[in-house]
Tab-separated table of C-alpha atoms in Angstrom:
chain	number	residue	atom	x	y	z
A	253	UNK	CA	0.089	0.202	0.015
A	254	UNK	CA	1.271	3.336	-0.860
A	255	UNK	CA	1.362	5.723	1.968
A	256	UNK	CA	1.808	8.953	-0.804
A	257	UNK	CA	-2.306	10.704	-0.115
A	258	UNK	CA	-3.476	11.193	-2.709
A	259	UNK	CA	-5.195	14.340	-4.057
A	260	UNK	CA	-7.648	13.772	-5.986
A	261	UNK	CA	-10.680	15.659	-8.609
A	262	UNK	CA	-14.080	14.552	-9.310
A	263	UNK	CA	-15.902	16.499	-12.199
A	264	UNK	CA	-19.241	15.466	-11.312
A	265	UNK	CA	-22.098	16.065	-8.766
A	266	UNK	CA	-24.718	14.221	-10.354
A	267	UNK	CA	-24.690	10.117	-8.488
A	268	UNK	CA	-21.740	8.658	-10.190
A	269	UNK	CA	-19.417	11.833	-8.822
A	270	UNK	CA	-21.306	11.812	-5.381
A	271	UNK	CA	-20.266	8.342	-5.510
A	272	UNK	CA	-16.981	9.233	-5.845
A	273	UNK	CA	-16.517	11.364	-3.184
A	274	UNK	CA	-17.702	9.642	-0.613
A	275	UNK	CA	-14.947	6.807	-1.111
A	276	UNK	CA	-13.088	9.446	-1.298
A	277	UNK	CA	-14.064	10.496	1.908
A	278	UNK	CA	-14.166	7.098	3.770
A	279	UNK	CA	-10.233	6.882	3.046
A	280	UNK	CA	-8.576	9.322	4.225
A	281	UNK	CA	-5.119	6.969	4.909
A	282	UNK	CA	-4.184	7.051	1.409
A	283	UNK	CA	-6.753	9.996	-0.014
A	284	UNK	CA	-7.068	13.293	0.321
A	285	UNK	CA	-10.727	15.570	-0.017
A	286	UNK	CA	-11.988	15.632	-2.770
A	287	UNK	CA	-11.870	18.453	-4.799
A	288	UNK	CA	-16.396	18.049	-6.513
A	289	UNK	CA	-16.504	20.412	-9.152
A	290	UNK	CA	-19.623	21.414	-10.746
A	291	UNK	CA	-21.493	22.987	-13.360
A	292	UNK	CA	-25.094	23.420	-11.980
A	293	UNK	CA	-25.858	24.856	-8.176
A	294	UNK	CA	-27.169	22.007	-6.785
A	295	UNK	CA	-26.566	17.866	-6.596
A	296	UNK	CA	-27.977	15.053	-8.913
A	297	UNK	CA	-26.707	15.745	-12.359
A	298	UNK	CA	-28.871	14.474	-15.085
A	299	UNK	CA	-32.226	13.503	-12.516
A	300	UNK	CA	-32.521	17.343	-11.623
A	301	UNK	CA	-35.713	18.426	-12.917
A	302	UNK	CA	-35.754	21.672	-15.883
A	303	UNK	CA	-39.029	23.803	-18.306
A	304	UNK	CA	-35.351	24.376	-19.724
A	305	UNK	CA	-33.547	23.203	-22.725
A	306	UNK	CA	-31.263	24.386	-24.964
A	307	UNK	CA	-29.223	26.319	-22.923
A	308	UNK	CA	-27.962	27.709	-19.031
A	309	UNK	CA	-27.927	30.742	-17.324
A	310	UNK	CA	-24.260	31.436	-18.045
A	311	UNK	CA	-24.699	30.371	-21.679
A	312	UNK	CA	-24.141	26.492	-20.855
A	313	UNK	CA	-26.560	23.728	-22.267
A	314	UNK	CA	-28.263	22.563	-20.542
A	315	UNK	CA	-27.603	18.767	-19.061
A	316	UNK	CA	-30.669	17.420	-17.204
A	317	UNK	CA	-33.201	15.065	-19.759
A	318	UNK	CA	-36.027	14.418	-17.893
A	319	UNK	CA	-39.149	15.548	-18.796
A	320	UNK	CA	-41.909	16.347	-15.710
A	321	UNK	CA	-43.559	12.656	-15.380
A	322	UNK	CA	-40.628	10.944	-15.090
A	323	UNK	CA	-40.106	7.852	-13.752
A	324	UNK	CA	-37.333	5.767	-12.835
A	325	UNK	CA	-37.800	2.238	-14.908
A	326	UNK	CA	-36.233	0.799	-12.685
A	327	UNK	CA	-37.299	-0.680	-9.648
A	328	UNK	CA	-35.898	1.452	-6.554
A	329	UNK	CA	-34.626	-1.738	-4.394
A	330	UNK	CA	-31.889	-2.031	-7.048
A	331	UNK	CA	-31.420	0.953	-7.433
A	332	UNK	CA	-29.725	2.719	-4.627
A	333	UNK	CA	-26.353	2.566	-3.316
A	334	UNK	CA	-24.984	0.130	-1.043
A	335	UNK	CA	-24.554	1.661	1.708
A	336	UNK	CA	-27.668	3.689	1.457
A	337	UNK	CA	-31.226	2.188	0.648
A	338	UNK	CA	-34.608	4.333	-0.617
A	339	UNK	CA	-36.760	4.724	1.559
A	340	UNK	CA	-38.459	1.768	1.637
A	341	UNK	CA	-42.058	3.276	2.175
A	342	UNK	CA	-41.709	4.643	-1.761
A	343	UNK	CA	-42.805	2.973	-4.854
A	344	UNK	CA	-40.141	0.574	-6.417
A	345	UNK	CA	-40.023	2.802	-9.351
A	346	UNK	CA	-39.753	6.048	-8.387
A	347	UNK	CA	-40.056	9.500	-9.937
A	348	UNK	CA	-36.396	12.103	-10.443
A	349	UNK	CA	-38.238	13.773	-7.621
A	350	UNK	CA	-37.821	11.109	-5.221
A	351	UNK	CA	-33.847	10.188	-7.281
A	352	UNK	CA	-32.851	14.048	-6.407
A	353	UNK	CA	-33.796	14.027	-2.774
A	354	UNK	CA	-32.527	10.387	-2.259
A	355	UNK	CA	-28.977	11.756	-4.593
A	356	UNK	CA	-29.385	14.961	-1.953
A	357	UNK	CA	-29.818	12.475	1.330
A	358	UNK	CA	-27.311	11.363	0.575
A	359	UNK	CA	-24.261	14.306	0.025
A	360	UNK	CA	-25.641	15.614	3.761
A	361	UNK	CA	-24.925	11.498	4.867
A	362	UNK	CA	-21.788	11.605	3.575
A	363	UNK	CA	-20.573	14.514	4.553
A	364	UNK	CA	-20.541	15.186	0.842
A	365	UNK	CA	-21.405	19.617	0.052
A	366	UNK	CA	-19.021	20.836	1.747
A	367	UNK	CA	-15.691	19.454	-1.276
A	368	UNK	CA	-18.118	20.406	-3.770
A	369	UNK	CA	-17.812	23.411	-6.119
A	370	UNK	CA	-21.179	24.439	-7.346
A	371	UNK	CA	-21.263	26.897	-9.692
A	372	UNK	CA	-18.180	25.399	-11.199
A	373	UNK	CA	-17.689	24.719	-14.957
A	374	UNK	CA	-14.416	22.639	-15.715
A	375	UNK	CA	-13.021	24.404	-19.554
A	376	UNK	CA	-9.818	22.404	-19.284
A	377	UNK	CA	-8.086	18.888	-18.077
A	378	UNK	CA	-4.413	19.143	-18.922
A	379	UNK	CA	-1.670	16.742	-18.185
A	380	UNK	CA	1.943	17.477	-16.686
A	381	UNK	CA	4.953	16.980	-16.067
A	382	UNK	CA	5.727	15.915	-12.323
A	383	UNK	CA	8.799	16.917	-10.641
A	384	UNK	CA	10.449	13.549	-12.336
A	385	UNK	CA	9.339	13.730	-15.871
A	386	UNK	CA	7.067	11.124	-15.625
A	387	UNK	CA	3.366	12.821	-17.001
A	388	UNK	CA	1.021	10.441	-15.751
A	389	UNK	CA	1.834	12.103	-11.854
A	390	UNK	CA	-0.042	15.351	-12.000
A	391	UNK	CA	-3.148	16.447	-13.951
A	392	UNK	CA	-3.360	20.779	-14.389
A	393	UNK	CA	-7.674	21.192	-13.380
A	394	UNK	CA	-8.181	24.906	-15.112
A	395	UNK	CA	-12.072	25.809	-13.871
A	396	UNK	CA	-14.456	29.405	-13.907
A	397	UNK	CA	-16.396	29.832	-11.416
A	398	UNK	CA	-19.703	31.621	-13.865
A	399	UNK	CA	-21.134	33.106	-10.921
A	400	UNK	CA	-18.157	35.648	-10.876
A	401	UNK	CA	-16.402	35.133	-14.285
A	402	UNK	CA	-13.003	33.861	-12.585
A	403	UNK	CA	-10.826	31.751	-12.828
A	404	UNK	CA	-8.598	28.816	-10.868
A	405	UNK	CA	-6.003	26.349	-11.685
A	406	UNK	CA	-5.703	23.510	-9.639
A	407	UNK	CA	-3.173	20.353	-9.720
A	408	UNK	CA	-4.680	16.713	-9.044
A	409	UNK	CA	-2.480	13.426	-8.715
A	410	UNK	CA	-5.887	11.946	-10.199
A	411	UNK	CA	-9.302	13.616	-12.248
A	412	UNK	CA	-12.236	10.939	-12.444
A	413	UNK	CA	-14.384	11.637	-14.945
A	414	UNK	CA	-18.216	11.216	-14.067
A	415	UNK	CA	-19.615	14.141	-15.856
A	416	UNK	CA	-22.137	11.579	-17.798
A	417	UNK	CA	-23.737	11.125	-21.300
A	418	UNK	CA	-27.514	12.430	-21.311
A	419	UNK	CA	-26.523	15.086	-22.266
A	420	UNK	CA	-25.762	15.584	-26.051
A	421	UNK	CA	-27.981	14.675	-27.881
A	422	UNK	CA	-26.574	12.249	-30.908
A	423	UNK	CA	-28.873	12.908	-33.928
A	424	UNK	CA	-28.919	10.274	-36.938
A	425	UNK	CA	-28.978	12.737	-40.716
A	426	UNK	CA	-31.686	11.337	-42.459
A	427	UNK	CA	-32.386	11.948	-46.075
A	428	UNK	CA	-35.549	14.999	-46.873
A	429	UNK	CA	-35.490	16.248	-44.078
A	430	UNK	CA	-34.541	19.717	-45.001
A	431	UNK	CA	-37.851	19.623	-46.526
A	432	UNK	CA	-39.714	18.593	-43.794
A	433	UNK	CA	-42.283	21.440	-42.089
A	434	UNK	CA	-43.183	19.766	-39.345
A	435	UNK	CA	-41.397	20.327	-35.901
A	436	UNK	CA	-37.969	17.959	-35.314
A	437	UNK	CA	-36.526	17.745	-32.251
A	438	UNK	CA	-33.889	15.462	-29.988
A	439	UNK	CA	-36.209	13.268	-26.537
A	440	UNK	CA	-33.789	15.330	-24.692
A	441	UNK	CA	-35.799	18.511	-25.163
A	442	UNK	CA	-38.808	16.653	-24.269
A	443	UNK	CA	-40.585	18.509	-20.700
A	444	UNK	CA	-44.563	18.070	-21.354
A	445	UNK	CA	-47.223	16.164	-22.879
A	446	UNK	CA	-49.329	20.046	-23.425
A	447	UNK	CA	-48.274	20.559	-26.800
A	448	UNK	CA	-48.364	17.049	-28.633
A	449	UNK	CA	-51.985	17.519	-27.781
A	450	UNK	CA	-53.544	16.229	-31.019
A	451	UNK	CA	-50.837	15.415	-32.829
A	452	UNK	CA	-49.487	13.367	-34.916
A	453	UNK	CA	-46.593	12.246	-33.295
A	454	UNK	CA	-43.428	9.808	-34.969
A	455	UNK	CA	-40.147	8.694	-32.835
A	456	UNK	CA	-37.547	7.288	-33.676
A	457	UNK	CA	-36.003	4.407	-31.453
A	458	UNK	CA	-37.856	2.001	-29.175
A	459	UNK	CA	-34.748	2.235	-26.643
A	460	UNK	CA	-36.422	2.541	-22.709
A	461	UNK	CA	-36.729	6.324	-23.126
A	462	UNK	CA	-38.504	5.895	-27.099
A	463	UNK	CA	-40.715	3.330	-25.179
A	464	UNK	CA	-41.535	5.628	-21.431
A	465	UNK	CA	-42.305	8.577	-24.250
A	466	UNK	CA	-44.505	7.257	-26.771
A	467	UNK	CA	-46.566	5.517	-23.770
A	468	UNK	CA	-46.784	9.043	-21.977
A	469	UNK	CA	-46.875	11.374	-25.455
A	470	UNK	CA	-49.798	8.338	-26.516
A	471	UNK	CA	-52.444	9.770	-23.813
A	472	UNK	CA	-52.631	13.018	-25.959
A	473	UNK	CA	-51.318	12.910	-29.314
A	474	UNK	CA	-54.097	11.982	-32.240
A	475	UNK	CA	-51.522	9.301	-33.303
A	476	UNK	CA	-48.364	7.769	-31.719
A	477	UNK	CA	-45.353	6.101	-34.230
A	478	UNK	CA	-42.600	3.692	-33.270
A	479	UNK	CA	-40.387	3.361	-35.590
A	480	UNK	CA	-37.639	1.463	-34.880
A	481	UNK	CA	-35.466	-1.474	-36.611
A	482	UNK	CA	-35.677	-3.077	-33.301
A	483	UNK	CA	-38.077	-6.311	-33.704
A	484	UNK	CA	-41.623	-5.785	-32.456
A	485	UNK	CA	-43.140	-5.405	-29.163
A	486	UNK	CA	-44.864	-7.507	-28.441
A	487	UNK	CA	-46.078	-6.754	-26.109
A	488	UNK	CA	-49.898	-5.278	-25.393
A	489	UNK	CA	-49.972	-1.106	-26.660
A	490	UNK	CA	-52.224	1.323	-27.073
A	491	UNK	CA	-54.608	2.115	-29.775
A	492	UNK	CA	-53.161	4.642	-30.973
A	493	UNK	CA	-49.240	3.561	-31.168
A	494	UNK	CA	-48.444	1.962	-33.473
A	495	UNK	CA	-45.175	0.179	-34.845
A	496	UNK	CA	-43.018	0.565	-37.419
A	497	UNK	CA	-39.971	0.233	-39.114
A	498	UNK	CA	-37.159	2.272	-39.346
A	499	UNK	CA	-37.319	5.728	-41.350
A	500	UNK	CA	-35.681	5.282	-44.818
A	501	UNK	CA	-36.478	9.578	-45.502
A	502	UNK	CA	-38.588	12.184	-45.074
A	503	UNK	CA	-41.421	14.193	-46.629
A	504	UNK	CA	-42.696	17.519	-46.579
A	505	UNK	CA	-45.991	16.000	-44.728
A	506	UNK	CA	-44.554	12.693	-43.224
A	507	UNK	CA	-41.833	9.907	-43.064
A	508	UNK	CA	-41.683	7.152	-45.200
A	509	UNK	CA	-40.259	4.245	-43.564
A	510	UNK	CA	-38.662	0.421	-44.189
A	511	UNK	CA	-41.417	-1.155	-45.135
A	512	UNK	CA	-42.754	1.899	-48.277
A	513	UNK	CA	-45.550	3.119	-45.601
A	514	UNK	CA	-45.469	6.715	-44.929
A	515	UNK	CA	-46.458	7.938	-42.142
A	516	UNK	CA	-48.213	11.422	-41.359
A	517	UNK	CA	-45.754	14.041	-38.237
A	518	UNK	CA	-46.434	17.189	-37.047
A	519	UNK	CA	-43.665	16.129	-34.700
A	520	UNK	CA	-40.673	13.635	-34.823
A	521	UNK	CA	-38.421	12.766	-32.398
A	522	UNK	CA	-35.480	11.571	-32.276
A	523	UNK	CA	-34.741	9.213	-29.485
A	524	UNK	CA	-31.776	8.262	-31.296
A	525	UNK	CA	-29.806	8.396	-27.523
A	526	UNK	CA	-26.483	10.078	-26.500
A	527	UNK	CA	-22.486	11.452	-27.705
A	528	UNK	CA	-19.897	10.386	-25.038
A	529	UNK	CA	-18.822	14.257	-25.366
A	530	UNK	CA	-15.313	15.396	-23.117
A	531	UNK	CA	-15.205	19.171	-23.459
A	532	UNK	CA	-12.755	19.492	-21.015
A	533	UNK	CA	-9.711	17.530	-22.281
A	534	UNK	CA	-6.960	18.581	-23.756
A	535	UNK	CA	-5.582	18.128	-27.050
A	536	UNK	CA	-2.342	16.041	-24.766
A	537	UNK	CA	-4.968	13.706	-23.341
A	538	UNK	CA	-5.370	11.555	-26.349
A	539	UNK	CA	-9.559	10.241	-25.782
A	540	UNK	CA	-11.257	9.164	-28.964
A	541	UNK	CA	-14.455	8.660	-29.312
A	542	UNK	CA	-14.812	7.362	-32.833
A	543	UNK	CA	-19.018	5.889	-33.604
A	544	UNK	CA	-20.174	5.680	-29.068
A	545	UNK	CA	-16.730	4.126	-28.392
A	546	UNK	CA	-14.532	5.338	-26.350
A	547	UNK	CA	-10.432	4.959	-26.558
A	548	UNK	CA	-8.436	4.169	-24.930
A	549	UNK	CA	-9.755	2.849	-21.715
A	550	UNK	CA	-8.705	-0.037	-20.271
A	551	UNK	CA	-12.012	-1.502	-18.585
A	552	UNK	CA	-14.170	1.081	-19.706
A	553	UNK	CA	-12.369	2.401	-16.805
A	554	UNK	CA	-9.426	3.298	-17.111
A	555	UNK	CA	-6.854	5.371	-19.759
A	556	UNK	CA	-4.064	3.793	-20.369
A	557	UNK	CA	-1.319	6.194	-21.618
A	558	UNK	CA	-2.886	8.287	-18.010
A	559	UNK	CA	-3.369	5.835	-15.519
A	560	UNK	CA	-5.106	7.857	-13.072
A	561	UNK	CA	-7.674	9.360	-15.243
A	562	UNK	CA	-10.482	7.068	-14.340
A	563	UNK	CA	-14.067	8.052	-16.824
A	564	UNK	CA	-17.082	6.411	-13.853
A	565	UNK	CA	-20.523	5.666	-15.412
A	566	UNK	CA	-18.939	5.122	-19.247
A	567	UNK	CA	-21.130	1.569	-20.089
A	568	UNK	CA	-24.292	1.540	-21.137
A	569	UNK	CA	-27.349	-0.160	-19.980
A	570	UNK	CA	-26.663	-1.344	-16.662
A	571	UNK	CA	-28.035	-0.660	-13.358
A	572	UNK	CA	-26.722	2.514	-12.776
A	573	UNK	CA	-25.556	3.775	-8.819
A	574	UNK	CA	-24.195	-0.376	-7.247
A	575	UNK	CA	-22.543	-0.396	-11.219
A	576	UNK	CA	-20.351	3.090	-10.432
A	577	UNK	CA	-20.433	1.984	-6.216
A	578	UNK	CA	-17.897	-1.113	-8.401
A	579	UNK	CA	-16.262	0.764	-10.530
A	580	UNK	CA	-14.601	3.509	-7.938
A	581	UNK	CA	-13.584	0.721	-5.651
A	582	UNK	CA	-11.711	0.010	-8.515
A	583	UNK	CA	-10.879	2.908	-9.526
A	584	UNK	CA	-9.240	3.562	-5.694
A	585	UNK	CA	-7.804	0.094	-5.889
A	586	UNK	CA	-5.218	1.065	-8.111
A	587	UNK	CA	-4.718	4.567	-6.852
A	588	UNK	CA	-3.931	3.310	-3.971
A	589	UNK	CA	-2.152	0.040	-4.570
A	590	UNK	CA	-4.047	-2.481	-3.445
A	591	UNK	CA	-4.259	-3.767	-7.462
A	592	UNK	CA	-1.438	-3.034	-9.257
A	593	UNK	CA	-1.925	-1.786	-13.545
A	594	UNK	CA	-1.063	-3.967	-16.043
A	595	UNK	CA	1.463	-1.836	-18.357
A	596	UNK	CA	0.038	0.185	-20.458
A	597	UNK	CA	0.979	-2.462	-23.797
A	598	UNK	CA	-1.305	-5.267	-21.507
A	599	UNK	CA	-4.447	-3.689	-21.115
A	600	UNK	CA	-4.224	-2.831	-24.511
A	601	UNK	CA	-4.224	-6.229	-25.528
A	602	UNK	CA	-6.862	-7.138	-23.380
A	603	UNK	CA	-8.995	-4.111	-24.600
A	604	UNK	CA	-9.081	-5.482	-27.792
A	605	UNK	CA	-9.837	-8.751	-26.625
A	606	UNK	CA	-12.575	-7.932	-25.098
A	607	UNK	CA	-13.861	-5.590	-28.127
A	608	UNK	CA	-12.276	-8.419	-31.346
A	609	UNK	CA	-15.175	-11.091	-28.415
A	610	UNK	CA	-17.363	-8.641	-28.502
A	611	UNK	CA	-17.828	-8.231	-32.112
A	612	UNK	CA	-17.360	-11.742	-32.818
A	613	UNK	CA	-20.590	-12.906	-30.160
A	614	UNK	CA	-22.942	-10.303	-32.705
A	615	UNK	CA	-22.131	-6.914	-31.102
A	616	UNK	CA	-21.895	-3.832	-33.120
A	617	UNK	CA	-19.028	-1.513	-32.460
A	618	UNK	CA	-21.419	1.579	-31.624
A	619	UNK	CA	-22.257	-1.010	-28.573
A	620	UNK	CA	-19.234	-1.747	-27.809
A	621	UNK	CA	-19.398	-0.096	-24.202
A	622	UNK	CA	-23.618	-1.569	-23.484
A	623	UNK	CA	-22.936	-4.221	-20.697
A	624	UNK	CA	-26.438	-5.760	-20.699
A	625	UNK	CA	-26.564	-8.473	-18.767
A	626	UNK	CA	-22.852	-8.834	-19.249
A	627	UNK	CA	-21.859	-6.495	-16.141
A	628	UNK	CA	-22.333	-9.382	-13.634
A	629	UNK	CA	-19.776	-11.056	-14.518
A	630	UNK	CA	-17.560	-7.565	-15.309
A	631	UNK	CA	-18.846	-5.821	-12.330
A	632	UNK	CA	-17.785	-9.910	-10.398
A	633	UNK	CA	-14.887	-9.536	-11.539
A	634	UNK	CA	-14.321	-5.523	-10.651
A	635	UNK	CA	-14.859	-6.189	-7.475
A	636	UNK	CA	-12.390	-9.262	-7.262
A	637	UNK	CA	-9.301	-6.690	-8.180
A	638	UNK	CA	-10.437	-4.168	-5.383
A	639	UNK	CA	-10.967	-6.258	-2.921
A	640	UNK	CA	-14.123	-5.215	-1.779
A	641	UNK	CA	-17.673	-6.688	-1.122
A	642	UNK	CA	-19.381	-8.241	-4.359
A	643	UNK	CA	-22.950	-6.359	-5.643
A	644	UNK	CA	-25.424	-8.881	-4.301
A	645	UNK	CA	-27.164	-11.313	-5.612
A	646	UNK	CA	-31.743	-9.831	-5.216
A	647	UNK	CA	-29.003	-7.017	-7.731
A	648	UNK	CA	-28.218	-9.316	-10.068
A	649	UNK	CA	-31.987	-10.940	-10.387
A	650	UNK	CA	-34.641	-8.290	-10.006
A	651	UNK	CA	-32.967	-6.707	-12.919
A	652	UNK	CA	-32.845	-9.611	-14.919
A	653	UNK	CA	-36.503	-10.148	-14.022
A	654	UNK	CA	-37.666	-6.667	-13.930
A	655	UNK	CA	-36.062	-7.345	-17.604
A	656	UNK	CA	-38.556	-9.373	-18.170
A	657	UNK	CA	-41.884	-8.237	-16.887
A	658	UNK	CA	-40.951	-4.597	-18.898
A	659	UNK	CA	-41.234	-7.325	-21.871
A	660	UNK	CA	-43.983	-8.672	-21.266
A	661	UNK	CA	-45.999	-6.284	-19.434
A	662	UNK	CA	-45.087	-2.228	-20.711
A	663	UNK	CA	-47.573	-0.492	-20.002
A	664	UNK	CA	-48.280	-1.768	-16.153
A	665	UNK	CA	-44.808	-2.948	-15.210
A	666	UNK	CA	-44.299	0.564	-13.951
A	667	UNK	CA	-46.935	-0.473	-11.439
A	668	UNK	CA	-45.372	-3.097	-9.981
A	669	UNK	CA	-44.234	-3.553	-6.204
A	670	UNK	CA	-41.110	-5.886	-5.268
A	671	UNK	CA	-40.257	-6.016	-1.984
A	672	UNK	CA	-36.561	-7.629	-0.936
A	673	UNK	CA	-36.120	-10.303	2.035
A	674	UNK	CA	-32.987	-10.544	1.546
A	675	UNK	CA	-29.110	-10.518	-0.673
A	676	UNK	CA	-30.974	-13.733	-2.120
A	677	UNK	CA	-34.677	-12.681	-2.227
A	678	UNK	CA	-37.647	-10.836	-2.938
A	679	UNK	CA	-40.883	-11.040	-3.690
A	680	UNK	CA	-43.225	-9.225	-6.149
A	681	UNK	CA	-45.328	-7.482	-4.645
A	682	UNK	CA	-48.592	-6.923	-7.489
A	683	UNK	CA	-51.651	-3.808	-7.090
A	684	UNK	CA	-54.818	-5.674	-7.205
A	685	UNK	CA	-55.702	-3.570	-10.103
A	686	UNK	CA	-53.292	-6.089	-11.992
């Protein structure tokens, strides 16, 4: 174990950043208290609802993708950090306000708030040479106090990037969009249903947000079309929700889909996900994002050229808060010597092997960071290397069961109530209406 105390910067005070700060604070023998940079004036990250879209009062992009009536699509019984469960009195599928409140409570429970620099935007993260010429030793962070307009430069031994990936909309080009006379938008901008009353709405994409938004909009819209390239949803859907093949091109008044059927559209919504974006990283960092894959990262976390730079929560289709807990445990274990990282060459080779294996089993390049059921063996391996307790089996069991129920009963699965009995067992409490 190293006797050097590490000075760590955490970028972002959403769920991942708060978890990182809590872990650093709990290991005072190896780490100084963290400095947490947060662009907004509160904790919670993407879970903080705002009516605003576009840019905020400081001219920066609005981070949150929450819409007003959003509820989680995972039960709270598996959403919480392992050391801080949600209030058992809440329903299993909680609102964004419930999650924000939970993160506020977590912040205060673990004494994180005093270590957060609110309304502070990180403008540059740059590796600099240490006294021995080792560029892996130190990091320089230049930040701007948004309220005062002043800049600050600080140095750290390590940086944990916890900025999430739900703030920079990915909008693919579709032929003919310039001729479309209706309105186009990304799901990132969706807030309330009222503007969609009586409209023909088309959503491109059938991920969790696309399905949730379709179910939200069908109560007010004339017709909602879910356009996607996946296999058709087989669960019963409201009568004014249709499914269509992926959009091929726009017409003036709607879209033409893969089966050559034309659907009218007043409003077209891209539910096409988000880009990975790290505008604060200097060119010297050498991070590349190509078609939704970020390199060079070992185990989706460690920058192999600068192994004191960590990315928490890049992976998609996961059980996020417990997942962050394990990733951060691994990152700090790599820092304090609990786990010795392989050489850069070995890390790059292992990552390439993982990438080639994922291609061979049919995972497209753009989904390299999408884990879903692969998250369990991944999390178990990280926990073993970090010498921390693995996630309880209940999390995996309930996650996978919820996935099955959601597929079978997409309209009603959020009405289910779960109860965890112990680390191995749980049960479903169904409302009488089901």
